[in-house]
Short mmCIF file of C-alpha atoms in Angstrom, two decimals:
data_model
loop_
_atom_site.label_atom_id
_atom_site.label_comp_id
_atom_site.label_asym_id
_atom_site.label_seq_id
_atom_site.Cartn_x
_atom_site.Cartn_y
_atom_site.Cartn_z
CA UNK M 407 -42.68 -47.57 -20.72
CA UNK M 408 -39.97 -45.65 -22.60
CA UNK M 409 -42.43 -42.76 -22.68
CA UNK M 410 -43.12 -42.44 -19.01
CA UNK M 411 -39.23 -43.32 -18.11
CA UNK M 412 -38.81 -39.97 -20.13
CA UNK M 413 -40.85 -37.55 -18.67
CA UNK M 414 -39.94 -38.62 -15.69
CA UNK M 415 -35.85 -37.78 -16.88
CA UNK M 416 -37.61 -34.69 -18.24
CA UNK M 417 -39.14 -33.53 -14.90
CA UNK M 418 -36.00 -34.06 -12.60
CA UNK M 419 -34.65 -30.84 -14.36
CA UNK M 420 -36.87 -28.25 -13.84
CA UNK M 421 -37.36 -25.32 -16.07
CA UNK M 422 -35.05 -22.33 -14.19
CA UNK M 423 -36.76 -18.53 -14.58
CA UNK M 424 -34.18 -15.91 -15.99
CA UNK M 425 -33.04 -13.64 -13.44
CA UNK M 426 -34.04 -10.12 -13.24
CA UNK M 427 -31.59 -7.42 -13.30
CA UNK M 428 -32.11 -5.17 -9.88
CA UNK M 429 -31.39 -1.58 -10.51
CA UNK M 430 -28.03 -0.30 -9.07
CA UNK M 431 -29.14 2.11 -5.96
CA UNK M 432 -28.03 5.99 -7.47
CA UNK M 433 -26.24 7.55 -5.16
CA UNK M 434 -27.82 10.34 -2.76
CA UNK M 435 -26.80 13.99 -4.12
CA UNK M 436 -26.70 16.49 -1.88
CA UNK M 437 -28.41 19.82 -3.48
CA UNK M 438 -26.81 22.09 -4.30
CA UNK M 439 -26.78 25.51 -1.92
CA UNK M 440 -25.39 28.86 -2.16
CA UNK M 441 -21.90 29.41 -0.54
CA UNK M 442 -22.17 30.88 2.35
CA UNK M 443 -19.10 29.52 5.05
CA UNK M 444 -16.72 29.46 1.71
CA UNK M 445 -17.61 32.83 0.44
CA UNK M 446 -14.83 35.48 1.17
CA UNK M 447 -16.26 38.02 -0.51
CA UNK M 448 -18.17 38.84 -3.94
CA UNK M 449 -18.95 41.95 -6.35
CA UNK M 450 -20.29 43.56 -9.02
CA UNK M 451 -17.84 46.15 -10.96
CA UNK M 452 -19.31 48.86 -13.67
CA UNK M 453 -16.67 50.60 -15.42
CA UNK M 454 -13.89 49.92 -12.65
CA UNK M 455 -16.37 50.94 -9.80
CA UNK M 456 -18.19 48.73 -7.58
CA UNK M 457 -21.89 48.35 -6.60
CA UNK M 458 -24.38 47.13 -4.50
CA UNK M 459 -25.64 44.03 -4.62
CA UNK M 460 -27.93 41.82 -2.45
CA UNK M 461 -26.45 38.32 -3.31
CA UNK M 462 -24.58 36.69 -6.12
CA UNK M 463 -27.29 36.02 -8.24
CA UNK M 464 -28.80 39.53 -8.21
CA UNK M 465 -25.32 40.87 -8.93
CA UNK M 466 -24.21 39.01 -12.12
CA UNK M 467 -28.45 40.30 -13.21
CA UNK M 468 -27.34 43.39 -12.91
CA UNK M 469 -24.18 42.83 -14.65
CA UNK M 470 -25.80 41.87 -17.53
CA UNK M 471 -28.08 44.34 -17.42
CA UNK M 472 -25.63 47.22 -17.67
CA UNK M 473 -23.27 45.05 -20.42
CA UNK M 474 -26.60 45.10 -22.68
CA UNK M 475 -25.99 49.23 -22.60
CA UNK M 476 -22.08 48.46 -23.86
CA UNK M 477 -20.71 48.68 -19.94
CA UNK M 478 -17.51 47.07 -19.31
CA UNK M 479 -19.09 45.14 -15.96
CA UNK M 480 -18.14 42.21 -14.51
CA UNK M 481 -18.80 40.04 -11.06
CA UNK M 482 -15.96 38.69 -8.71
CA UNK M 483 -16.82 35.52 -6.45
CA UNK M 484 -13.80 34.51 -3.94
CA UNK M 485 -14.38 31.14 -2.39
CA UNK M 486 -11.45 29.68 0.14
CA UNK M 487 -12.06 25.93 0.22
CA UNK M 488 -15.43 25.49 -0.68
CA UNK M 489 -17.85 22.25 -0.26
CA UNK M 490 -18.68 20.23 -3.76
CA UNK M 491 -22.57 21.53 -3.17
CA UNK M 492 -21.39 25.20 -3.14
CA UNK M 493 -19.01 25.15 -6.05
CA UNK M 494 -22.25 23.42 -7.75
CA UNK M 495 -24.08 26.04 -7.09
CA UNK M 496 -21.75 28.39 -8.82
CA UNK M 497 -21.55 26.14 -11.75
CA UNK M 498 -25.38 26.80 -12.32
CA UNK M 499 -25.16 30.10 -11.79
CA UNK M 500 -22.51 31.04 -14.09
CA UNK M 501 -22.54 27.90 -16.49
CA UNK M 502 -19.19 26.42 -15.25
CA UNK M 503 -18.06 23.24 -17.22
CA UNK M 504 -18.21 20.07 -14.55
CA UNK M 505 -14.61 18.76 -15.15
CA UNK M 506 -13.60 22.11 -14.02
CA UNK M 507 -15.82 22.50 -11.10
CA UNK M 508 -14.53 18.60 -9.95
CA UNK M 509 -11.12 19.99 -10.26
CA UNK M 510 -11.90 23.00 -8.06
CA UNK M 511 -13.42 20.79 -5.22
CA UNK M 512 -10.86 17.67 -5.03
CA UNK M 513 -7.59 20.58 -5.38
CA UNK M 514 -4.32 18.93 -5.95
CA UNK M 515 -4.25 19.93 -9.73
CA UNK M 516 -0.98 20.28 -11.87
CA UNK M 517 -0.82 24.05 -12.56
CA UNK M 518 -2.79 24.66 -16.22
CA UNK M 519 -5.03 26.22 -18.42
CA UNK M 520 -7.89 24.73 -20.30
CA UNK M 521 -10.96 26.58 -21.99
CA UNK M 522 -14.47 24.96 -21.42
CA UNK M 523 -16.55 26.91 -24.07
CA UNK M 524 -16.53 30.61 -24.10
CA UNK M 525 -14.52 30.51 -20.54
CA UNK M 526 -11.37 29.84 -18.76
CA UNK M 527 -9.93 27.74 -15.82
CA UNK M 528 -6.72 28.28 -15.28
CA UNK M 529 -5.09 26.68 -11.80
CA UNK M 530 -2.27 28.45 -10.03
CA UNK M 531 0.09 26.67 -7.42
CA UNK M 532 0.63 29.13 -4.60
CA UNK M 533 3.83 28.84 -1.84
CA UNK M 534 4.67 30.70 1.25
CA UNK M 535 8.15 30.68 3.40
CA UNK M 536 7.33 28.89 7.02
CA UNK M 537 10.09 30.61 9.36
CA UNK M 538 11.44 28.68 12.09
CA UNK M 539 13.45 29.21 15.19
CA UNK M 540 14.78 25.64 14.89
CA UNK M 541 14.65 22.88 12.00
CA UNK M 542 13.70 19.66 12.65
CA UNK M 543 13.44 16.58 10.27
CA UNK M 544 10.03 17.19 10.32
CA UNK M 545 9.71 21.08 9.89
CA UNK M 546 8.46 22.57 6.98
CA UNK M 547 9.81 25.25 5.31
CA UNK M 548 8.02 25.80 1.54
CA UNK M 549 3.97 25.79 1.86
CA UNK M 550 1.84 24.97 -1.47
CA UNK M 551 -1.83 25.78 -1.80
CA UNK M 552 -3.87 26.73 -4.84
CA UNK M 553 -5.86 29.05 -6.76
CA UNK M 554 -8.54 28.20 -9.01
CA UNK M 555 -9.84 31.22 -11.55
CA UNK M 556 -13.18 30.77 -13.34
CA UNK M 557 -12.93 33.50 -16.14
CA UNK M 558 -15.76 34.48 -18.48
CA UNK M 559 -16.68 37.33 -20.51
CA UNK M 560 -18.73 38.94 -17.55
CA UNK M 561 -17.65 36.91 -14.22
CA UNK M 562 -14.24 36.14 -11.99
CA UNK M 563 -14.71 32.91 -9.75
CA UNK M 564 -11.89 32.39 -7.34
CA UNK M 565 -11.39 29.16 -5.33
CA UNK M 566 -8.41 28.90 -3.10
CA UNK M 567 -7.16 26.02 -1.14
CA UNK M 568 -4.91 26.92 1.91
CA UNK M 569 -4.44 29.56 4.04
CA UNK M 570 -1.92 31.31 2.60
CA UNK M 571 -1.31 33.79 -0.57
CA UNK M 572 -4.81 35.41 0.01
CA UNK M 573 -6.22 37.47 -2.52
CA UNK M 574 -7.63 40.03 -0.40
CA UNK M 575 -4.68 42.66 -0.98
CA UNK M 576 -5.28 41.79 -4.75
CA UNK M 577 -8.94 42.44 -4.50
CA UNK M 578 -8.13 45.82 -2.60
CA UNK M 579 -5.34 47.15 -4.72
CA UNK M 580 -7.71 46.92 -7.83
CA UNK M 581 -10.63 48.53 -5.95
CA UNK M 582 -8.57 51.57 -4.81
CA UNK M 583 -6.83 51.91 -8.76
CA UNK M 584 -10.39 52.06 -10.92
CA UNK M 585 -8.74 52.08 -14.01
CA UNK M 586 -7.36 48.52 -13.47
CA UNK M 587 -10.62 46.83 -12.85
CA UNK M 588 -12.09 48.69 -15.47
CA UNK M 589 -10.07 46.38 -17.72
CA UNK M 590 -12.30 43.59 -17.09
CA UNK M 591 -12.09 40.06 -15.88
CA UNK M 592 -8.54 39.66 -17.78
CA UNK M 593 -7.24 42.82 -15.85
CA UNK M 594 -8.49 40.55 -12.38
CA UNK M 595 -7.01 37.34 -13.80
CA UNK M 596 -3.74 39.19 -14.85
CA UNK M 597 -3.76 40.80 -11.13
CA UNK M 598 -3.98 37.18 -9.50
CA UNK M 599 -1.56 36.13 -11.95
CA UNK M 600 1.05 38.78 -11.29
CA UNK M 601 0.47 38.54 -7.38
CA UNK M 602 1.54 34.82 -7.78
CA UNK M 603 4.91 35.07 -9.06
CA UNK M 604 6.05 38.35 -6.95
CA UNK M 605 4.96 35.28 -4.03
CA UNK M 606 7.31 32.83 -6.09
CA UNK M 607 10.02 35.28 -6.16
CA UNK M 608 10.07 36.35 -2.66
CA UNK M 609 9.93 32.64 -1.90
CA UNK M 610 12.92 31.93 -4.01
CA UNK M 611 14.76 35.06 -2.85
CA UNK M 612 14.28 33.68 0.68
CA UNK M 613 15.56 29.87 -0.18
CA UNK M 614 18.71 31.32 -2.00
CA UNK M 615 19.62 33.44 1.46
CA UNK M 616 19.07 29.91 3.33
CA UNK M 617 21.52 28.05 1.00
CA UNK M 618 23.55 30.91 1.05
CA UNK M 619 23.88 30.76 4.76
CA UNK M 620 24.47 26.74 4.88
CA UNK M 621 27.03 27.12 1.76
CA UNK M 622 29.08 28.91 4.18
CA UNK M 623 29.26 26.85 7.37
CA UNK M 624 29.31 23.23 5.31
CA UNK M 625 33.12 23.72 4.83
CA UNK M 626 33.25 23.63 8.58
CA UNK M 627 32.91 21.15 11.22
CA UNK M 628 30.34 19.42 9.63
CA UNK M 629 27.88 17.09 11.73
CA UNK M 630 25.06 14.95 11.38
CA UNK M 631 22.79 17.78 11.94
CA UNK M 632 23.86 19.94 9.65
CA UNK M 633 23.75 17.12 6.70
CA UNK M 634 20.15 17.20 7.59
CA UNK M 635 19.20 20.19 6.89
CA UNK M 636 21.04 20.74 3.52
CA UNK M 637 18.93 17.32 2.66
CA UNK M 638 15.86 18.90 3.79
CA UNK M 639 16.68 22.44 2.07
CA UNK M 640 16.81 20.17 -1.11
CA UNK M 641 13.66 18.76 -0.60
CA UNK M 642 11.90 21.92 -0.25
CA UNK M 643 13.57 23.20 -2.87
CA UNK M 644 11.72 20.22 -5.27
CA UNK M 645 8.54 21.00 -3.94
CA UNK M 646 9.33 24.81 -4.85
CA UNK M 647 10.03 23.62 -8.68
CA UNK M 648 7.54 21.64 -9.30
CA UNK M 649 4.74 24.36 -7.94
CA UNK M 650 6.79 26.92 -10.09
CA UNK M 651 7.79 25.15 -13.24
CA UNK M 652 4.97 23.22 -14.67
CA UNK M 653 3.18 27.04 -14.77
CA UNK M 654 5.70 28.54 -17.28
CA UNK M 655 4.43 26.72 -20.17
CA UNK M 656 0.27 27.29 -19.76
CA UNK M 657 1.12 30.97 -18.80
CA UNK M 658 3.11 31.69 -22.01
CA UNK M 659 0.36 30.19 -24.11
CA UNK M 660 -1.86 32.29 -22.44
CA UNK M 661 -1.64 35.71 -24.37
CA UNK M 662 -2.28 33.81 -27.69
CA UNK M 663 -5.88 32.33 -26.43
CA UNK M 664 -8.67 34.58 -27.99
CA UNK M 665 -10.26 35.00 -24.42
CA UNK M 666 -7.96 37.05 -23.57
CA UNK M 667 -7.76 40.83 -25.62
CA UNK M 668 -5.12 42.13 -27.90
CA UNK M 669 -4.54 45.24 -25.31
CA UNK M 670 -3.92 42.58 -22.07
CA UNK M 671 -1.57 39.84 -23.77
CA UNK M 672 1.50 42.46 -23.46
CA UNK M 673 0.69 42.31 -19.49
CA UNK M 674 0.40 38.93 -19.11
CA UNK M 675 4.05 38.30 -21.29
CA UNK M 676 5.33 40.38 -18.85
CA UNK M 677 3.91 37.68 -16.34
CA UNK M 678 5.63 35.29 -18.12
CA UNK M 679 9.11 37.10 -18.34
CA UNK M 680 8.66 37.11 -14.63
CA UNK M 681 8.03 33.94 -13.87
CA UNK M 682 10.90 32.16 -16.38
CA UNK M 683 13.35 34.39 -14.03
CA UNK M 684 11.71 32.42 -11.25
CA UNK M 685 12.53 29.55 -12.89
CA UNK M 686 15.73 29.82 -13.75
CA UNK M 687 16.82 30.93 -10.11
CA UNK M 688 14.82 27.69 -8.75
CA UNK M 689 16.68 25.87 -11.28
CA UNK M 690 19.81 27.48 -10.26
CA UNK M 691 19.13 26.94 -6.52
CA UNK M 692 17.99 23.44 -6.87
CA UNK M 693 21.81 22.43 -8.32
CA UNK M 694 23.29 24.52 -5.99
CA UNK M 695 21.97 22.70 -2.98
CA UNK M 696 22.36 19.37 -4.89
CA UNK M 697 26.46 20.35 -5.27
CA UNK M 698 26.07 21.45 -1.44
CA UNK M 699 24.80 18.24 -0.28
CA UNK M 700 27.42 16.53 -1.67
CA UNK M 701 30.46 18.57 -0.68
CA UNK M 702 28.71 18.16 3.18
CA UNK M 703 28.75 14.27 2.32
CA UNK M 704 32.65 14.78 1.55
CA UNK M 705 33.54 16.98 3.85
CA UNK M 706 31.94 14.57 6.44
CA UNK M 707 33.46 11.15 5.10
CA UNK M 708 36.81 13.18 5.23
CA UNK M 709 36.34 14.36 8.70
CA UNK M 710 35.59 10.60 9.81
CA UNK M 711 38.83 9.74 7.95
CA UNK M 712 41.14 12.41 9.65
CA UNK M 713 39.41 11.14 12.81
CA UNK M 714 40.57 7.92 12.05
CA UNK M 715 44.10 8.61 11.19
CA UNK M 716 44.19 10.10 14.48
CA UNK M 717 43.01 7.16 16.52
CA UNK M 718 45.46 5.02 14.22
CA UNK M 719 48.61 6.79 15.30
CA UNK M 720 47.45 7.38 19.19
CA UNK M 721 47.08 3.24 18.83
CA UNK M 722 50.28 2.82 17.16
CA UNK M 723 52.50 4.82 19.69
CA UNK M 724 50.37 3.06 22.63
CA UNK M 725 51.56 -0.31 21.22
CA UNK M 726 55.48 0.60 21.50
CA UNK M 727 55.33 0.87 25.64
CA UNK M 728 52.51 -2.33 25.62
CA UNK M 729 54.58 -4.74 24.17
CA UNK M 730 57.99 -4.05 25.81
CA UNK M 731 56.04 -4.19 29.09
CA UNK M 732 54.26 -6.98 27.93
CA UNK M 733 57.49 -8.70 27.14
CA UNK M 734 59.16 -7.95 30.72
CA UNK M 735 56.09 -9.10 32.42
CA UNK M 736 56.70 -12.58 31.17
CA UNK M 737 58.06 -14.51 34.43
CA UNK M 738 61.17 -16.32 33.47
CA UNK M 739 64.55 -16.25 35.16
CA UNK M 740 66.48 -14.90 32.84
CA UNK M 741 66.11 -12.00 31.17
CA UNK M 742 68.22 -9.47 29.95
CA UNK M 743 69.02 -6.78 32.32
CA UNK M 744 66.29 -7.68 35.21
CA UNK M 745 69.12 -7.92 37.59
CA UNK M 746 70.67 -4.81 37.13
CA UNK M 747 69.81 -1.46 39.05
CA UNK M 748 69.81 0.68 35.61
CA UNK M 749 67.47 -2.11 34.05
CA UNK M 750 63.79 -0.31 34.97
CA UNK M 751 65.16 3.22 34.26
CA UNK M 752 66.53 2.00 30.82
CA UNK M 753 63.55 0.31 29.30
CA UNK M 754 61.52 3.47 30.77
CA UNK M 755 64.23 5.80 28.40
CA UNK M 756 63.34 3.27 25.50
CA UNK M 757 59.68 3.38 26.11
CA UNK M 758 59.73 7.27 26.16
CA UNK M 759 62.38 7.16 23.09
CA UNK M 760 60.01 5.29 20.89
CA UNK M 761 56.87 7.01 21.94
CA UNK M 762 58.59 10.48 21.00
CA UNK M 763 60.29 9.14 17.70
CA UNK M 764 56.37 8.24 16.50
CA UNK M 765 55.12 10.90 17.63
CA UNK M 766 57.13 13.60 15.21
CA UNK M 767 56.52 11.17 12.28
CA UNK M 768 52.93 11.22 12.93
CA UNK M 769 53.16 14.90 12.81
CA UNK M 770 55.37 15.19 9.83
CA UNK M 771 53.10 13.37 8.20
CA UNK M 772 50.15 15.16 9.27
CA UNK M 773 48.46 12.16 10.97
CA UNK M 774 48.20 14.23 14.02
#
């Protein structure tokens, strides 16, 4: 009996299977495909001079071909907001670390420069000044985009975010001056690099004339308006320091990294120089419109106070007249001087009187 009473406890638990793990579904990669609606433009450069070349690939083979014979040749790939399968593409290609080819396809990176191996990725933050007929609280005035630079020892890889600061003036200014490409991918890097901060400089050149102009009108009549465009002048101006500032440190380290050769580093310090005199005037600007917004904020809170004083004395001589002819409204019998014919001509002489008596001490005082 106690046997069967068990096995029968036994057998209302059942024995439960272990689970099997299902495999997590990978997800679906797209492969990877040459650029082709990116691609601005691409070539191969022997000794400052460029040559033909079917396609990407068959340029940076015969690249190599003519480095093997101690050529100073190179290949130059300009993207302008390539797809993640593209930039992939590249990264097989050329050998491109993946960090750095996920940081070229998201954009949005801090302004730096790291070394994957025996190459380069250095990120540049790019503005442009938006002219505008009018300001609005909306309007912007200080664009950002970027520039990413691949460097190796025989390839330039350019991906740029944004429509403005094109590279196309760089990549035509070396082409027509041989002896600057023939200085290799540093010469093309330095060239990006140098056509950067002239744009930082122009933009900060342009921002100084704007505070310039709205440091001279904020000591006159000062409205609403006006108060919001010196706020919005000082928010551009942040988004102008940090594009420009967080560069200055990466791009003065930059001549001591052994990518780059002894006979370029004294090119890009001059870079450098450049760009901490961009700095400084940002800097410069950025306290300058900070010391401008608040004298506007003074100026207007003493405006509204002299507006005030105003409408205080106009009350105060308005009272005078009020109350005496409140007090001879009052309908009771007798009353001083209600029975006389000089009575209404007399407390008219007393109204005026008073009126004019307030009136100079407002103005003595420089109420009104």
């Amino acid at each position: 009996m106690r046997s069967s009473t068990l096995f029968r406890r036994i057998n209302r638990h059942p024995v439960q299977q272990p689970r099997v793990a299902r495999p997590l579904p990978q997800p679906v990669r797209e492969p990877c495909v040459p650029p082709v609606d990116s691609l601005v433009e691409y070539g191969a450069y022997v000794e400052g001079k460029k040559i033909y070349a079917l396609d990407i690939a068959e340029a940076l083979e015969l690249v190599r071909k003519h480095n093997e014979d101690g050529a100073g040749a190179f290949v130059w790939v300009g993207l302008h907001e390539p797809a993640a399968p593209e930039v992939e593409w590249l990264a097989e290609v050329f050998g491109l670390h993946p960090l750095a080819v996920e940081d070229a396809v998201k954009a949005h990176q801090r302004p730096k420069v790291e070394r994957y191996g025996d190459s380069l990725f250095m990120v540049l933050k790019t503005v442009a000044y938006l002219d505008h007929d009018e300001l609005t609280a909306s309007s912007e005035i200080i664009a950002t985009g970027e520039i990413m630079v691949f460097l190796g020892a025989d390839f330039v890889v350019t991906v740029r975010h944004g429509r403005h600061c094109p590279l196309i003036e760089v990549r035509e200014r070396l082409e027509d001056h041989p002896e600057l490409l023939g200085r290799g991918p540093s010469g093309v890097l330095h060239a990006i690099a140098d056509h950067v901060v002239d744009r930082y400089l122009q933009v900060a050149d342009l921002m100084q004339l704007e505070l310039e102009e709205v440091e001279a009108t904020v000591f006159a009549d000062v409205s609403s308006r006006d108060i919001n465009r010196i706020y919005q002048l000082k928010r551009e101006m942040l988004e102008l320091k940090r594009a420009v500032t967080p560069l200055l440190s990466p791009l003065s380290a930059l001549p001591q990294r052994r990518v780059i050769p002894s006979e370029m580093r004294d090119y890009f310090r001059d870079v450098g120089d450049h760009l901490s005199r961009v700095c400084e005037q940002v800097e410069s600007s950025n306290e300058l419109c900070s010391s401008i917004l608040q004298a506007a904020l003074a100026r207007s809170n003493a405006l509204a106070n002299e507006d005030m004083r105003k409408i205080s004395s106009w009350v105060a001589i308005l009272a005078v007249p009020t109350m005496i002819a409140g007090i001879y409204g009052m309908n009771f019998d007798f009353m001083p001087e209600t029975k006389q014919a000089w009575g209404y001509p007399a407390v008219l002489a007393v109204m005026v009187t008073a009126c004019v008596l307030l009136h100079r001490g407002f103005r003595r005082n420089g109420w009104l």
